PDB file of C-alpha atoms in Angstrom:
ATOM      1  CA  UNK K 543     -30.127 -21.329   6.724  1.00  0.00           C
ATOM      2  CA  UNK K 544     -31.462 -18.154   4.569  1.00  0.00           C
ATOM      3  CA  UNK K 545     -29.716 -15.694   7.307  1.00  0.00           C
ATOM      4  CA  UNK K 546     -26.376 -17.412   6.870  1.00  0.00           C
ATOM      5  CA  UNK K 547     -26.360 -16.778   2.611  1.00  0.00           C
ATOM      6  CA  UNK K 548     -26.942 -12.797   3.415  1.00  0.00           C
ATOM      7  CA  UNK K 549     -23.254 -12.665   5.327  1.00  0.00           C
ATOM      8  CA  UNK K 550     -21.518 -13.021   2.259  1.00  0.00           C
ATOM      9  CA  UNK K 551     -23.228 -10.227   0.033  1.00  0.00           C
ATOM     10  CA  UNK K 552     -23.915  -7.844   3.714  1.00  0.00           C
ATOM     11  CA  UNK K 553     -20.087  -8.041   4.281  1.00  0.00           C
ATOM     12  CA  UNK K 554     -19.284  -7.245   0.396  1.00  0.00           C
ATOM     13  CA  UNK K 555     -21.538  -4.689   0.558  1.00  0.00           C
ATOM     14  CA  UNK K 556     -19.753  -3.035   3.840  1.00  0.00           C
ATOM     15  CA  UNK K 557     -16.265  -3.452   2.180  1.00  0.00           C
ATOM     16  CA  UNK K 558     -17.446  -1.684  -0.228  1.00  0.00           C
ATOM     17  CA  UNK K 559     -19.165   0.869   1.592  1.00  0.00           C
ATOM     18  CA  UNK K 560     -15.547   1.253   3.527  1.00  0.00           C
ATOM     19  CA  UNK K 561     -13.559   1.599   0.452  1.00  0.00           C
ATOM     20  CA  UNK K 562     -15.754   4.202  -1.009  1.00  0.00           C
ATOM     21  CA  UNK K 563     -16.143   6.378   2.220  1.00  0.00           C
ATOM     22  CA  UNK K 564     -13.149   8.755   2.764  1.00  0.00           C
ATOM     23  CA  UNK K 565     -12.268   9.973   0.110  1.00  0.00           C
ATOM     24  CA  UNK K 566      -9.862  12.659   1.367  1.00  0.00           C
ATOM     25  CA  UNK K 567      -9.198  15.955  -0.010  1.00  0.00           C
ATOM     26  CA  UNK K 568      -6.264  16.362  -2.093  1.00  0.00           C
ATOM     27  CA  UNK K 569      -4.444  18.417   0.795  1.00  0.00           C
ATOM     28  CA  UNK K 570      -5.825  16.217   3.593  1.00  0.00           C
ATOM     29  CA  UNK K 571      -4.298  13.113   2.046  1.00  0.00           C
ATOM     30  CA  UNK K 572      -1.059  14.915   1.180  1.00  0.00           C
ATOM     31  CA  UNK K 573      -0.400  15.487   4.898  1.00  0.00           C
ATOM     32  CA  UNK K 574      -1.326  12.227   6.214  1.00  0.00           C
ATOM     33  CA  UNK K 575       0.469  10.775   3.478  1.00  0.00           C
ATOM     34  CA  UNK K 576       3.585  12.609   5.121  1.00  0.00           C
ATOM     35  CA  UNK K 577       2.478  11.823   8.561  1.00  0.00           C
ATOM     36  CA  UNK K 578       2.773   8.420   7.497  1.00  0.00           C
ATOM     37  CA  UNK K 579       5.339   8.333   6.188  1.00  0.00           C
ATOM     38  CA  UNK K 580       7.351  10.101   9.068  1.00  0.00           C
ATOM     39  CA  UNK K 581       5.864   7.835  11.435  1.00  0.00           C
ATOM     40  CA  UNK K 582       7.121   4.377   9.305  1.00  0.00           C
ATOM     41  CA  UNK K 583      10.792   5.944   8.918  1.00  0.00           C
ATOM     42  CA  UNK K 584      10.687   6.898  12.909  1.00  0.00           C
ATOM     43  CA  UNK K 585       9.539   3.465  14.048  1.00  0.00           C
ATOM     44  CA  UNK K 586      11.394   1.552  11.573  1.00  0.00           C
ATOM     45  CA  UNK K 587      15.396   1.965  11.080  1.00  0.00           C
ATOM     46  CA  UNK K 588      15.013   0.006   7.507  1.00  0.00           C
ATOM     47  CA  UNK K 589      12.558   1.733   6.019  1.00  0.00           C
ATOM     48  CA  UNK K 590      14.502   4.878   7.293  1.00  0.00           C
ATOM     49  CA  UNK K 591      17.537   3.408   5.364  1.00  0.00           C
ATOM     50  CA  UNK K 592      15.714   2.892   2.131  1.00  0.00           C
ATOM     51  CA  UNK K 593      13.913   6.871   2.719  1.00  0.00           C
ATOM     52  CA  UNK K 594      17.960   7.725   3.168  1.00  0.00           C
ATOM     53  CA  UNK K 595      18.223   6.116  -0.536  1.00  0.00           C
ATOM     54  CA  UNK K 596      14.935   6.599  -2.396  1.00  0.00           C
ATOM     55  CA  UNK K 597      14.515   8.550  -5.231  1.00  0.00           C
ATOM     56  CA  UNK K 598      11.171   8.468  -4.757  1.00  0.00           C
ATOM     57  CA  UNK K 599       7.918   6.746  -2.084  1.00  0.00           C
ATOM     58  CA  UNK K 600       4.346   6.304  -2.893  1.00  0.00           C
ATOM     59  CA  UNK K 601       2.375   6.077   0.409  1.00  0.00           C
ATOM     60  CA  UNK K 602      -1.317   4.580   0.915  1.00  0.00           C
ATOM     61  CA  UNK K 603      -1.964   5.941   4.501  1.00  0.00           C
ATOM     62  CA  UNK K 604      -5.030   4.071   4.650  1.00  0.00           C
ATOM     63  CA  UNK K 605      -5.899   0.797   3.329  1.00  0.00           C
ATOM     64  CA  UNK K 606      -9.164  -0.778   3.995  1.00  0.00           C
ATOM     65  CA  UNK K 607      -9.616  -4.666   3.430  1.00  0.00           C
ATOM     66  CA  UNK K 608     -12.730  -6.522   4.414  1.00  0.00           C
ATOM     67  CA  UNK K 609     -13.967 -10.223   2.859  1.00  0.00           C
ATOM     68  CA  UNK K 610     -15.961 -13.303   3.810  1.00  0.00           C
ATOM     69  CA  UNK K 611     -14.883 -15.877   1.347  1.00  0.00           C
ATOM     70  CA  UNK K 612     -14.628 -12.760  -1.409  1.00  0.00           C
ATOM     71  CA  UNK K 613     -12.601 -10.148  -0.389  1.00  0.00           C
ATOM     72  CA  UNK K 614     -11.656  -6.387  -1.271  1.00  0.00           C
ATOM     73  CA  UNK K 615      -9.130  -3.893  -0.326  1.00  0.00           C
ATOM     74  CA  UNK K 616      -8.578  -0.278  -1.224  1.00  0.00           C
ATOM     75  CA  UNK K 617      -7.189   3.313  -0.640  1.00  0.00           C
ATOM     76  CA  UNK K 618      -5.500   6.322  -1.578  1.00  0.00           C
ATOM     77  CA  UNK K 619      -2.277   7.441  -1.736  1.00  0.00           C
ATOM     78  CA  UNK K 620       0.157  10.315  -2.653  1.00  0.00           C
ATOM     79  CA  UNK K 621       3.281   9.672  -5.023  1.00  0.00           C
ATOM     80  CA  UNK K 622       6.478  11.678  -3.482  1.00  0.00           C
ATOM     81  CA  UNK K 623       9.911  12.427  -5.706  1.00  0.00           C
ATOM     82  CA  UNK K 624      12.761  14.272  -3.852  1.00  0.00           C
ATOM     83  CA  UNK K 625       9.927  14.983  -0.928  1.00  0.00           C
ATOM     84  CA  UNK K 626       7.654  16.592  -3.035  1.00  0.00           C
ATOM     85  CA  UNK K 627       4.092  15.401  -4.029  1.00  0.00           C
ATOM     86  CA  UNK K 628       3.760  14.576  -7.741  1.00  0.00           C
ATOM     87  CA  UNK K 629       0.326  12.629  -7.961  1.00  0.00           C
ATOM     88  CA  UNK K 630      -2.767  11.081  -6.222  1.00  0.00           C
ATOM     89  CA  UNK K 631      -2.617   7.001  -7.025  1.00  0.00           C
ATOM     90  CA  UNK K 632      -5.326   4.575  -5.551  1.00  0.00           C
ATOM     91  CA  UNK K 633      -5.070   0.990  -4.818  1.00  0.00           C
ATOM     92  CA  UNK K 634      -7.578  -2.163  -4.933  1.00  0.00           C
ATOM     93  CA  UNK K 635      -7.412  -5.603  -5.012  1.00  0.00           C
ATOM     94  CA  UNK K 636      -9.768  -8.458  -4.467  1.00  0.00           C
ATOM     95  CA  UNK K 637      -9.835 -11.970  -3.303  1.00  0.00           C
ATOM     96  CA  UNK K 638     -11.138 -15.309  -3.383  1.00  0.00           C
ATOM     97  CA  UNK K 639     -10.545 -17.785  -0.088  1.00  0.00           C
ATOM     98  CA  UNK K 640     -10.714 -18.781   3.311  1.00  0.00           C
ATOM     99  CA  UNK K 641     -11.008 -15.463   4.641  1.00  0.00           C
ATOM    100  CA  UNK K 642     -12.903 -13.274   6.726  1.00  0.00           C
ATOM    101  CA  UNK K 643     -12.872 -10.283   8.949  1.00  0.00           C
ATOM    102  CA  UNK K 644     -11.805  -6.395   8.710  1.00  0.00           C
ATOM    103  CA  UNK K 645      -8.389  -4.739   8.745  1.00  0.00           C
ATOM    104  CA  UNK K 646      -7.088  -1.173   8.416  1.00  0.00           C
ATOM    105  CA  UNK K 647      -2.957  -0.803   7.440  1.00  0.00           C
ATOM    106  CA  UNK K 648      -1.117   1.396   5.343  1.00  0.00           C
ATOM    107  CA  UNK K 649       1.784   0.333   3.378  1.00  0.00           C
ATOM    108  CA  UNK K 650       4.656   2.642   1.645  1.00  0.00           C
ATOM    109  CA  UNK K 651       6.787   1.665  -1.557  1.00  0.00           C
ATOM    110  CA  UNK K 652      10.165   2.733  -1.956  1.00  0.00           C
ATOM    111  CA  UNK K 653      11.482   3.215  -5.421  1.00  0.00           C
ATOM    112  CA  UNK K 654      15.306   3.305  -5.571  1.00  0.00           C
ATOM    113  CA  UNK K 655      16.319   4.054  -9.016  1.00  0.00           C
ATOM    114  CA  UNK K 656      15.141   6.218 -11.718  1.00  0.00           C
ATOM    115  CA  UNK K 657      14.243   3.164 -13.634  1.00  0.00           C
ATOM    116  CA  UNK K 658      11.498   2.036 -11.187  1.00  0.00           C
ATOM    117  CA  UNK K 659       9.705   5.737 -11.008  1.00  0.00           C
ATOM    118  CA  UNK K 660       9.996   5.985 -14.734  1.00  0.00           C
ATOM    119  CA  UNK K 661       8.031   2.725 -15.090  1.00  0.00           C
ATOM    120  CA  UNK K 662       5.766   3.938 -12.255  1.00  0.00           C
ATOM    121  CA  UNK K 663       5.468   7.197 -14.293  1.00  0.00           C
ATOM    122  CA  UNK K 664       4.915   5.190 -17.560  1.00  0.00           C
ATOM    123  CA  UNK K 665       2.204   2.698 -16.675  1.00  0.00           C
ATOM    124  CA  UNK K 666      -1.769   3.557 -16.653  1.00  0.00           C
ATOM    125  CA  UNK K 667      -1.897   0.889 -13.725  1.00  0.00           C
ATOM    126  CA  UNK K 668       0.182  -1.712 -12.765  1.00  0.00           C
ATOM    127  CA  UNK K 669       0.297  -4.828  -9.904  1.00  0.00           C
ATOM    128  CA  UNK K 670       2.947  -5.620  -7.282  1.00  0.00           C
ATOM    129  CA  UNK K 671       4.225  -8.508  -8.725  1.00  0.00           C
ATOM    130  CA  UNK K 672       4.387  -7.135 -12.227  1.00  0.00           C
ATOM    131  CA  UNK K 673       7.518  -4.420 -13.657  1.00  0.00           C
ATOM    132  CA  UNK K 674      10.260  -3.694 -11.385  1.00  0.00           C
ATOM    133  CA  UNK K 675      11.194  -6.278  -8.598  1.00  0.00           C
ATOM    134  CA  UNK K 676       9.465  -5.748  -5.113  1.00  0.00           C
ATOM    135  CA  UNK K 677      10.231  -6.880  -1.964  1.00  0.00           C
ATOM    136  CA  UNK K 678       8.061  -6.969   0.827  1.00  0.00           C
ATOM    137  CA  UNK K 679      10.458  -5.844   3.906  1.00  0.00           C
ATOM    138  CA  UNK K 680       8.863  -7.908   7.037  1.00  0.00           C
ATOM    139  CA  UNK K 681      10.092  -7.843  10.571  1.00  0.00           C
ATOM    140  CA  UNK K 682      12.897 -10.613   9.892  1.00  0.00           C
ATOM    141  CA  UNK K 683      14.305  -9.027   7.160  1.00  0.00           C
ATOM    142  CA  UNK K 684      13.891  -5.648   8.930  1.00  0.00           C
ATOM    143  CA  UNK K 685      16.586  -6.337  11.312  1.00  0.00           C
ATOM    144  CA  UNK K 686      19.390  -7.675   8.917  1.00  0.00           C
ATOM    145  CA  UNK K 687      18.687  -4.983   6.315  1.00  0.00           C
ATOM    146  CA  UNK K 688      21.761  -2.772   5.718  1.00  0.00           C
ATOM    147  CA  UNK K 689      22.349  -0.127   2.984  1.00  0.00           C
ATOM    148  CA  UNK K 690      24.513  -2.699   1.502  1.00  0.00           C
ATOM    149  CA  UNK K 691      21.302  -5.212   1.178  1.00  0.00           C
ATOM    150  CA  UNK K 692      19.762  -2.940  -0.890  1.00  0.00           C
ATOM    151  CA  UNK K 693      19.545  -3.817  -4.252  1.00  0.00           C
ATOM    152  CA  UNK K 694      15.701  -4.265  -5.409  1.00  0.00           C
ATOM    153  CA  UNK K 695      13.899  -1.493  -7.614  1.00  0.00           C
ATOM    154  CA  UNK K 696      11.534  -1.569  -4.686  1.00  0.00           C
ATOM    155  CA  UNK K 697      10.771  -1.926  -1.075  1.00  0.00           C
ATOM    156  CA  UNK K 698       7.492  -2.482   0.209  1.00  0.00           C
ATOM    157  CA  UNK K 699       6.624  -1.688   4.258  1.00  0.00           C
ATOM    158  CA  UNK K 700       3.253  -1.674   5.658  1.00  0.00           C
ATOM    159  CA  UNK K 701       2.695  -0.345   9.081  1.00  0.00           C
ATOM    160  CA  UNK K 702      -0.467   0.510  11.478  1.00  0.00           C
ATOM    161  CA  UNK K 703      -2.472  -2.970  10.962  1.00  0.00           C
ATOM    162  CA  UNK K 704      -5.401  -2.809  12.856  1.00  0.00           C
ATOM    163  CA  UNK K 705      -8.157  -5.153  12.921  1.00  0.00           C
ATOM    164  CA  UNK K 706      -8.900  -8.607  12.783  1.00  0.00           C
ATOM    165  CA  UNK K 707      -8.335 -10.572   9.377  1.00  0.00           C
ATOM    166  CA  UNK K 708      -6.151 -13.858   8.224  1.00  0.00           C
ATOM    167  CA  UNK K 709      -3.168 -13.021   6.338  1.00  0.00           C
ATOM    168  CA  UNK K 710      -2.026  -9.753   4.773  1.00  0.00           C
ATOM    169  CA  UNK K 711       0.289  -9.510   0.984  1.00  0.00           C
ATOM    170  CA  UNK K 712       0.318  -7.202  -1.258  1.00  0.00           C
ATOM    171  CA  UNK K 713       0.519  -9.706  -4.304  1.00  0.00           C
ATOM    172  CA  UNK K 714      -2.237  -8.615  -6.608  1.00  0.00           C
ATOM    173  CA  UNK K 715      -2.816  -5.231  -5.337  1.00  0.00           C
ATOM    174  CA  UNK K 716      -3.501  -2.963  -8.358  1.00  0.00           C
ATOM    175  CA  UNK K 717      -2.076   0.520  -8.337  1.00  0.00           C
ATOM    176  CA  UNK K 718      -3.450   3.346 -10.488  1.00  0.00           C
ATOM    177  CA  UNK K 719      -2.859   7.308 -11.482  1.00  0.00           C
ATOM    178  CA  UNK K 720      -6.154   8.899  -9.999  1.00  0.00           C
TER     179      UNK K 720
END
């Protein structure tokens, strides 16, 4: 019974061993960042629409989440306007719940309006859920999106999921200026 109360605090401790480890170079994260972010608009026609539109995309690469029961995520990510990097942001979030496992994603957020970067701009740190309106642009909605469907201050994508854990949101995620 004493072995099974260790997997809780051993997997917290590799999640956070995961989120801490990588911290990329300004320069390294800046081109996968773009990478990325090429990739996403490639492989997915709506998220190429909303790039088409965007005044500006923030773009974690990299996201690690890991849990049993209590759960974190984070990463890094590079803050474009008109193309051009303007800032290094990080994200984290934790949970409580029936969960358990690994996974690696990244996710990119499209701001469409000057309103949306300005409050991006303005905030020390701020949640999805909270400010502008987000959506989260899933497979379903992917296919019936048109340029005339868009009409939130952001759109949320995440791409390159790998690994094996129950569920995936971005409610809660907390986004900060590094």
């Amino acid at each position: 019974m004493k072995p099974i109360k260790h997997i809780p605090i051993s997997l917290m401790l590799a999640a956070t061993t995961l989120l801490t480890i990588g911290t990329a170079s300004a320069d390294d994260l800046i081109s996968q960042s773009r990478r990325a972010l090429q990739q996403l608009v490639a492989q997915n026609p709506a998220a190429a629409k909303c790039k088409s539109r965007a005044v500006a995309v923030l773009v974690f690469p990299d996201v690690v989440k890991a849990g049993f029961i209590i759960g974190a995520q984070g990463g890094q990510g590079i803050f474009f306007i008109h193309g051009r990097p303007d800032g290094r942001y990080r994200t984290v979030a934790a949970s409580y719940g029936l969960q358990a496992g690994v996974q690696k994603y990244g996710y990119a957020l499209f701001l469409m309006n000057q309103k949306a970067v300005d409050w991006v701009n303005n905030t020390r740190g701020w949640e999805i859920g909270t400010g502008p309106s987000v959506v989260i642009v899933d497979k379903g909605m992917a296919r019936s999106f048109t340029t005339d469907t868009l009409h939130s201050g952001i759109y949320a994508f995440t791409f390159d999921q790998k690994g094996l854990m129950a569920g995936l949101g971005l409610q809660g995620s907390k986004i900060m200026r590094d």
